[in-house]
Short mmCIF file of C-alpha atoms in Angstrom, two decimals:
data_model
loop_
_atom_site.label_atom_id
_atom_site.label_comp_id
_atom_site.label_asym_id
_atom_site.label_seq_id
_atom_site.Cartn_x
_atom_site.Cartn_y
_atom_site.Cartn_z
CA MET A 15 92.43 -8.83 40.14
CA VAL A 16 93.93 -7.18 37.05
CA PRO A 17 93.86 -3.37 37.44
CA CYS A 18 91.66 -1.48 35.06
CA PRO A 19 93.81 0.53 32.62
CA GLY A 20 92.84 4.08 31.85
CA GLN A 21 92.23 6.48 29.02
CA PHE A 22 94.50 9.16 27.65
CA ARG A 23 94.31 12.16 25.36
CA ARG A 24 96.65 14.91 24.25
CA LEU A 25 95.96 18.36 25.68
CA THR A 26 98.10 20.06 23.03
CA SER A 27 97.67 19.90 19.27
CA HIS A 28 99.60 17.47 17.10
CA GLN A 29 101.78 20.30 15.77
CA PRO A 30 105.42 20.41 17.02
CA HIS A 31 105.68 21.82 20.56
CA ALA A 32 108.47 22.25 23.11
CA LEU A 33 106.15 20.58 25.64
CA VAL A 34 103.26 18.16 25.07
CA GLY A 35 100.42 17.94 27.60
CA TRP A 36 98.60 14.70 28.36
CA GLN A 37 95.46 13.99 30.32
CA LEU A 38 95.38 10.56 31.96
CA THR A 39 92.30 9.09 33.65
CA SER A 40 92.56 5.86 35.64
CA ASP A 41 92.27 4.25 39.02
CA PRO A 42 95.31 4.88 41.29
CA GLU A 43 96.79 1.43 40.64
CA GLY A 44 96.74 2.00 36.89
CA LEU A 45 98.77 5.21 37.29
CA ARG A 46 101.22 3.60 39.71
CA ASN A 47 101.84 0.75 37.26
CA LEU A 48 102.28 3.15 34.35
CA PHE A 49 104.97 5.22 36.10
CA GLY A 50 106.46 2.48 38.26
CA LEU A 51 105.57 4.29 41.49
CA SER A 52 105.02 2.75 44.92
CA ALA A 53 102.75 5.67 45.84
CA LEU A 54 101.14 8.56 43.96
CA PRO A 55 101.90 12.21 44.76
CA GLU A 56 99.40 14.28 46.68
CA LEU A 57 96.40 15.64 44.84
CA GLU A 58 96.73 19.06 43.20
CA LEU A 59 100.46 19.20 43.99
CA PRO A 60 102.70 19.22 40.86
CA GLN A 61 105.58 16.74 41.07
CA TRP A 62 108.66 16.26 38.93
CA LEU A 63 109.09 12.60 38.02
CA SER A 64 110.92 10.23 35.71
CA VAL A 65 108.72 8.63 33.05
CA PRO A 66 109.71 5.09 31.99
CA SER A 67 109.44 3.66 28.52
CA MET A 68 107.67 0.40 27.70
CA ASP A 69 110.64 -1.73 28.82
CA GLY A 70 111.13 0.26 32.04
CA SER A 71 114.16 2.25 30.90
CA PRO A 72 114.02 6.08 31.35
CA LEU A 73 112.11 7.82 28.56
CA ASP A 74 111.79 11.42 29.77
CA GLU A 75 111.21 13.60 32.80
CA GLY A 76 108.05 15.61 33.28
CA ILE A 77 105.61 17.30 35.62
CA LEU A 78 102.62 15.30 36.92
CA THR A 79 99.60 16.80 38.69
CA LEU A 80 96.71 14.72 40.02
CA TRP A 81 93.12 15.91 40.27
CA PRO A 82 90.16 14.13 41.90
CA ILE A 83 87.11 13.18 39.84
CA LYS A 84 84.13 14.02 42.04
CA GLU A 85 81.67 11.89 40.08
CA GLU A 86 83.80 8.76 40.53
CA ASP A 87 85.70 8.25 43.79
CA SER A 88 87.78 5.36 42.42
CA LEU A 89 89.30 7.38 39.56
CA VAL A 90 91.80 10.20 39.37
CA SER A 91 92.69 12.50 36.51
CA ALA A 92 96.31 13.41 35.88
CA GLU A 93 97.93 16.13 33.79
CA LEU A 94 101.38 15.28 32.54
CA PHE A 95 103.76 17.53 30.61
CA LEU A 96 106.65 15.98 28.70
CA HIS A 97 109.13 17.21 26.11
CA GLY A 98 107.54 17.50 22.69
CA GLY A 99 110.01 15.52 20.59
CA ALA A 100 108.57 12.91 18.24
CA GLY A 101 110.58 10.14 19.91
CA VAL A 102 109.26 10.97 23.38
CA THR A 103 105.67 11.29 22.14
CA GLU A 104 105.76 8.00 20.24
CA GLY A 105 107.54 6.23 23.10
CA PHE A 106 105.00 7.40 25.68
CA GLU A 107 102.02 6.35 23.51
CA THR A 108 103.65 2.94 23.02
CA SER A 109 104.09 2.59 26.78
CA LEU A 110 100.44 3.57 27.35
CA ARG A 111 99.20 0.94 24.91
CA HIS A 112 101.55 -1.64 26.40
CA HIS A 113 99.88 -1.09 29.78
CA GLY A 114 96.40 -1.46 28.23
CA TRP A 115 95.46 2.22 28.05
CA ASN A 116 93.38 3.55 25.19
CA ARG A 117 92.65 6.95 23.69
CA GLU A 118 89.85 8.75 25.45
CA THR A 119 86.59 8.56 23.54
CA LYS A 120 82.94 9.06 24.35
CA THR A 121 82.70 5.31 24.74
CA ILE A 122 80.14 5.27 27.55
CA LEU A 123 77.77 7.77 25.91
CA GLN A 124 78.13 6.01 22.59
CA ALA A 125 77.42 2.62 24.16
CA GLN A 126 74.36 3.95 26.01
CA SER A 127 73.01 5.47 22.80
CA SER A 128 73.73 2.24 20.90
CA LEU A 129 71.87 0.23 23.53
CA LEU A 130 68.82 2.49 23.34
CA HIS A 131 68.75 2.28 19.54
CA ALA A 132 69.72 -1.39 19.17
CA GLN A 133 67.69 -3.12 16.46
CA SER A 134 68.91 -6.64 17.20
CA PRO A 135 70.10 -8.80 20.10
CA LEU A 136 73.63 -8.68 18.69
CA GLN A 137 73.71 -4.87 18.67
CA ALA A 138 72.35 -4.82 22.22
CA ARG A 139 74.97 -7.19 23.61
CA VAL A 140 77.77 -5.26 21.88
CA ALA A 141 76.52 -2.07 23.55
CA LEU A 142 76.33 -3.82 26.95
CA ALA A 143 79.86 -5.18 26.56
CA ARG A 144 81.15 -1.70 25.66
CA LEU A 145 79.45 -0.23 28.74
CA LYS A 146 81.52 -2.59 30.90
CA GLN A 147 84.92 -2.11 29.24
CA THR A 148 86.70 -0.76 26.20
CA PRO A 149 88.38 -3.08 23.66
CA ALA A 150 91.79 -2.19 25.14
CA GLN A 151 90.59 -3.02 28.65
CA TRP A 152 89.21 -6.35 27.42
CA LEU A 153 92.61 -7.17 25.92
CA HIS A 154 94.43 -6.08 29.10
CA SER A 155 92.14 -8.22 31.31
CA ARG A 156 93.49 -11.33 29.54
CA SER A 157 90.16 -13.11 30.06
CA TRP A 158 90.62 -14.49 26.55
CA GLU A 159 93.64 -16.60 27.62
CA THR A 160 91.40 -19.51 28.65
CA GLU A 161 90.26 -19.85 25.02
CA TYR A 162 93.04 -18.52 22.78
CA SER A 163 96.78 -18.16 22.50
CA LEU A 164 98.14 -14.83 21.22
CA ILE A 165 98.40 -16.19 17.69
CA GLU A 166 94.90 -17.68 17.82
CA LEU A 167 93.42 -14.46 19.22
CA LYS A 168 94.90 -12.36 16.42
CA ALA A 169 93.40 -14.73 13.84
CA GLN A 170 90.03 -14.59 15.59
CA LEU A 171 90.06 -10.78 15.80
CA LEU A 172 90.55 -10.56 12.05
CA ARG A 173 87.60 -12.93 11.57
CA TRP A 174 85.42 -10.85 13.91
CA LYS A 175 86.38 -7.52 12.36
CA PRO A 176 83.68 -7.51 9.60
CA TRP A 177 81.04 -7.32 12.35
CA THR A 178 81.98 -3.68 12.92
CA THR A 179 80.53 -2.84 9.51
CA LEU A 180 77.62 -5.28 9.76
CA CYS A 181 76.54 -3.87 13.15
CA ALA A 182 76.99 -0.22 12.15
CA SER A 183 74.44 -0.46 9.35
CA PRO A 184 72.24 -3.46 8.53
CA PRO A 185 73.67 -5.27 5.48
CA ARG A 186 71.38 -5.22 2.46
CA ILE A 187 70.21 -8.46 0.84
CA VAL A 188 68.82 -7.59 -2.57
CA LEU A 189 66.46 -9.78 -4.60
CA ALA A 190 67.18 -9.06 -8.27
CA GLY A 191 66.47 -10.59 -11.65
CA PRO A 192 64.08 -10.44 -14.62
CA PRO A 193 60.40 -9.49 -14.23
CA ASN A 194 58.06 -12.21 -12.91
CA SER A 195 60.89 -14.47 -11.73
CA GLY A 196 59.41 -14.76 -8.22
CA LYS A 197 61.32 -12.08 -6.35
CA SER A 198 58.21 -10.65 -4.65
CA SER A 199 56.96 -14.15 -3.73
CA ILE A 200 60.30 -14.82 -2.02
CA PHE A 201 60.20 -11.41 -0.33
CA ASN A 202 56.70 -12.03 1.08
CA ALA A 203 57.50 -15.58 2.18
CA TRP A 204 60.64 -14.36 3.96
CA LEU A 205 58.61 -11.75 5.85
CA GLN A 206 55.76 -14.25 6.35
CA LYS A 207 53.28 -11.60 5.27
CA GLU A 208 52.09 -9.98 2.04
CA LYS A 209 54.00 -6.73 1.85
CA VAL A 210 54.34 -6.44 -1.94
CA THR A 211 51.90 -7.28 -4.71
CA VAL A 212 52.48 -10.52 -6.60
CA SER A 213 51.16 -10.51 -10.17
CA PRO A 214 51.74 -12.37 -13.46
CA TYR A 215 52.12 -9.04 -15.24
CA ALA A 216 55.56 -7.56 -15.82
CA GLY A 217 56.35 -4.31 -14.05
CA THR A 218 54.16 -4.86 -10.99
CA THR A 219 57.08 -3.96 -8.70
CA ARG A 220 58.46 -0.61 -9.80
CA ASP A 221 59.82 0.87 -6.59
CA SER A 222 62.31 -0.99 -4.45
CA VAL A 223 60.58 -2.24 -1.30
CA GLU A 224 62.61 -3.03 1.82
CA ALA A 225 62.06 -4.43 5.30
CA GLY A 226 64.25 -5.23 8.29
CA ILE A 227 64.52 -8.87 9.32
CA LEU A 228 66.63 -10.81 11.84
CA LEU A 229 69.05 -13.57 10.88
CA GLY A 230 70.68 -15.99 13.28
CA GLU A 231 69.58 -17.22 16.67
CA GLY A 232 69.47 -15.89 20.22
CA ALA A 233 72.04 -13.32 21.29
CA ASN A 234 73.83 -13.66 17.94
CA SER A 235 70.86 -12.69 15.76
CA PHE A 236 71.49 -9.54 13.74
CA GLU A 237 69.44 -7.24 11.53
CA VAL A 238 69.60 -7.20 7.74
CA THR A 239 67.58 -5.20 5.24
CA LEU A 240 65.78 -7.32 2.65
CA VAL A 241 65.11 -5.47 -0.62
CA ASP A 242 62.71 -6.42 -3.42
CA THR A 243 63.55 -4.69 -6.72
CA ALA A 244 61.96 -4.06 -10.09
CA GLY A 245 62.69 -6.58 -12.82
CA LEU A 246 65.84 -6.21 -14.92
CA GLY A 247 66.29 -6.77 -18.63
CA GLY A 248 64.51 -5.90 -21.86
CA THR A 249 63.94 -2.51 -23.43
CA CYS A 250 61.84 -0.03 -21.50
CA GLU A 251 61.30 3.67 -21.11
CA GLY A 252 59.77 6.19 -18.76
CA ILE A 253 58.88 4.95 -15.29
CA ASP A 254 60.00 1.39 -16.08
CA GLN A 255 63.43 2.64 -17.11
CA GLU A 256 63.73 4.62 -13.87
CA ALA A 257 62.71 1.51 -11.92
CA GLN A 258 65.50 -0.50 -13.56
CA LEU A 259 68.02 2.24 -12.73
CA LEU A 260 66.92 2.08 -9.09
CA SER A 261 67.34 -1.71 -9.15
CA ALA A 262 70.88 -1.35 -10.51
CA GLN A 263 71.68 1.14 -7.74
CA GLU A 264 70.37 -1.28 -5.10
CA ILE A 265 72.60 -4.01 -6.49
CA GLN A 266 75.63 -1.74 -6.13
CA ARG A 267 74.76 -1.12 -2.44
CA ALA A 268 74.14 -4.78 -1.62
CA TRP A 269 76.04 -6.94 0.84
CA CYS A 270 74.50 -9.94 -0.91
CA VAL A 271 72.54 -10.14 -4.17
CA ILE A 272 70.17 -13.05 -4.70
CA GLU A 273 69.72 -13.34 -8.47
CA VAL A 274 66.34 -14.97 -9.11
CA LEU A 275 65.56 -16.67 -12.45
CA ASP A 276 62.35 -18.54 -13.27
CA LEU A 277 63.28 -22.08 -14.27
CA SER A 278 59.93 -22.52 -16.02
CA GLN A 279 60.33 -19.50 -18.34
CA LYS A 280 62.63 -19.25 -21.34
CA THR A 281 65.64 -17.20 -20.34
CA SER A 282 69.41 -17.41 -20.40
CA PRO A 283 71.11 -18.26 -17.11
CA GLN A 284 74.24 -16.70 -18.63
CA SER A 285 72.52 -13.35 -19.28
CA LYS A 286 74.52 -10.24 -18.42
CA PHE A 287 74.07 -9.12 -14.82
CA PRO A 288 75.19 -5.76 -13.37
CA SER A 289 78.67 -5.95 -11.81
CA PHE A 290 78.95 -5.33 -8.08
CA SER A 291 81.35 -6.04 -5.21
CA GLY A 292 79.06 -7.95 -2.82
CA HIS A 293 78.26 -11.64 -2.50
CA HIS A 294 76.26 -13.32 -5.27
CA LEU A 295 73.79 -16.19 -4.89
CA LYS A 296 72.01 -17.58 -7.95
CA VAL A 297 68.52 -19.08 -7.59
CA ALA A 298 66.65 -21.21 -10.14
CA HIS A 299 63.10 -20.60 -8.93
CA ARG A 300 59.80 -22.35 -9.79
CA ALA A 301 61.39 -25.79 -9.97
CA ASP A 302 57.90 -27.19 -9.28
CA LEU A 303 57.03 -26.52 -12.95
CA PRO A 304 58.44 -28.16 -16.10
CA PRO A 305 61.89 -26.61 -16.75
CA ALA A 306 62.44 -24.39 -19.78
CA TRP A 307 66.23 -24.33 -19.40
CA THR A 308 68.99 -26.37 -17.79
CA VAL A 309 70.90 -25.21 -14.72
CA PRO A 310 74.57 -24.83 -15.78
CA THR A 311 76.92 -27.47 -14.44
CA GLY A 312 80.00 -26.38 -12.55
CA GLU A 313 78.19 -23.41 -10.98
CA SER A 314 76.58 -23.12 -7.59
CA TRP A 315 72.81 -22.68 -7.92
CA MET A 316 69.99 -23.06 -5.44
CA VAL A 317 67.07 -24.85 -7.09
CA GLY A 318 63.53 -24.98 -5.72
CA SER A 319 60.27 -23.11 -5.31
CA VAL A 320 59.13 -21.01 -2.38
CA LEU A 321 55.52 -21.45 -3.54
CA THR A 322 55.56 -25.17 -2.75
CA GLU A 323 58.24 -25.38 -0.02
CA GLY A 324 57.37 -22.21 1.94
CA SER A 325 59.43 -21.48 5.07
CA ALA A 326 61.57 -24.60 4.55
CA TRP A 327 62.79 -23.10 1.27
CA ILE A 328 63.60 -19.80 2.99
CA GLN A 329 65.67 -21.72 5.56
CA ARG A 330 67.57 -23.40 2.73
CA LEU A 331 68.11 -20.01 1.13
CA VAL A 332 69.60 -18.54 4.32
CA LYS A 333 71.82 -21.59 4.75
CA ALA A 334 73.08 -21.15 1.18
CA PHE A 335 74.68 -17.78 1.93
CA TRP A 336 75.49 -18.33 5.62
CA ASP A 337 79.15 -19.04 4.83
CA TRP A 338 79.50 -15.33 4.08
CA VAL A 339 78.45 -14.43 7.63
CA PRO A 340 81.60 -14.04 9.79
CA PRO A 341 81.96 -16.19 12.93
CA CYS A 342 80.44 -14.53 15.98
CA PHE A 343 82.50 -13.24 18.88
CA PRO A 344 82.24 -13.96 22.66
CA LEU A 345 79.51 -12.34 24.73
CA ASP A 346 81.98 -10.20 26.71
CA PHE A 347 83.87 -8.84 23.68
CA PRO A 348 83.38 -5.05 23.29
CA LEU A 349 83.43 -4.95 19.49
CA PRO A 350 85.48 -1.97 18.20
CA THR A 351 83.31 0.53 16.34
CA ASN A 352 85.94 2.15 14.09
CA GLU A 353 89.31 1.55 12.42
CA GLN A 354 91.22 3.49 15.08
CA GLU A 355 89.94 1.17 17.83
CA TRP A 356 90.87 -1.85 15.72
CA ASP A 357 94.37 -0.45 15.08
CA ASP A 358 94.87 0.20 18.80
CA LEU A 359 93.59 -3.27 19.71
CA LEU A 360 95.81 -5.09 17.21
CA MET A 361 98.81 -2.96 18.16
CA GLY A 362 98.19 -3.71 21.83
CA LEU A 363 98.02 -7.41 20.98
CA SER A 364 101.38 -7.28 19.17
CA GLU A 365 102.97 -5.69 22.24
CA ASN A 366 101.80 -8.46 24.60
#
């Protein structure tokens, strides 16, 4: 069985010091492997010892004191004091990462809170995986070796990384376009219930309306926020002008914008659309009626009508932007929740 690596944190500030204190929490085997010891010193008895670097050569000498953790019989906490030079500090952190250790965080409490507040099966399984082990521990366990080589794992990690953002806050899918293009009809069909009013009169939707929905299947399904916005284009004032400003703001916040144009109404498919950094899907809606304009060639458009195709059209719509969804990760992978965890994980991978 591969020993479970531990967690570490600095007891002294990151300012220059003659001595730097470290707190190390692990099972006994993890500490023995870190220091190359056949046996650990007695509890609560300071001991002078040689501290090896990552390759086993001497790095520094320091004082190690072990303390029991009453809440967990299998773990011990150690205080280590080393010289405070930058080379020693960097070398010791490198050695810790090489052995699979990670910086101490409130991982367990965070995972428990995430599990309680999970809004999707994907969020729940990420929280469960993080309750069992940290990303560094997952890497150190080498359970991934049955599926990936080191090079393949690094490529996969970079593909999985966008999920950190997508799980932290539901990505926003914004329905945008001119008035009466069918945005609210698509919104209602997607929710399979009438949540917004559908009307032939321009300006019916003035406030952005949003609802959480699940995309994907089974344990990989994740939450997104679907947003219906007020119509864009034309001259307006007062409340209609404010509604258009809100629509423009929603577009800026979007992970994906679905631009909806009515194929049966005279309009220009090349009309100016607000710039934004998210994904962009163009829809020529109401294809069940005689067309008033021609879908441009050489561009990717989805053509159809939710009013005649119903849920089948919604499934086609989801499939049209599914390429922007990153590939999902294994069930046991404790997805990093911040850039620091990703940096530590990728650095640990490079040291394997």
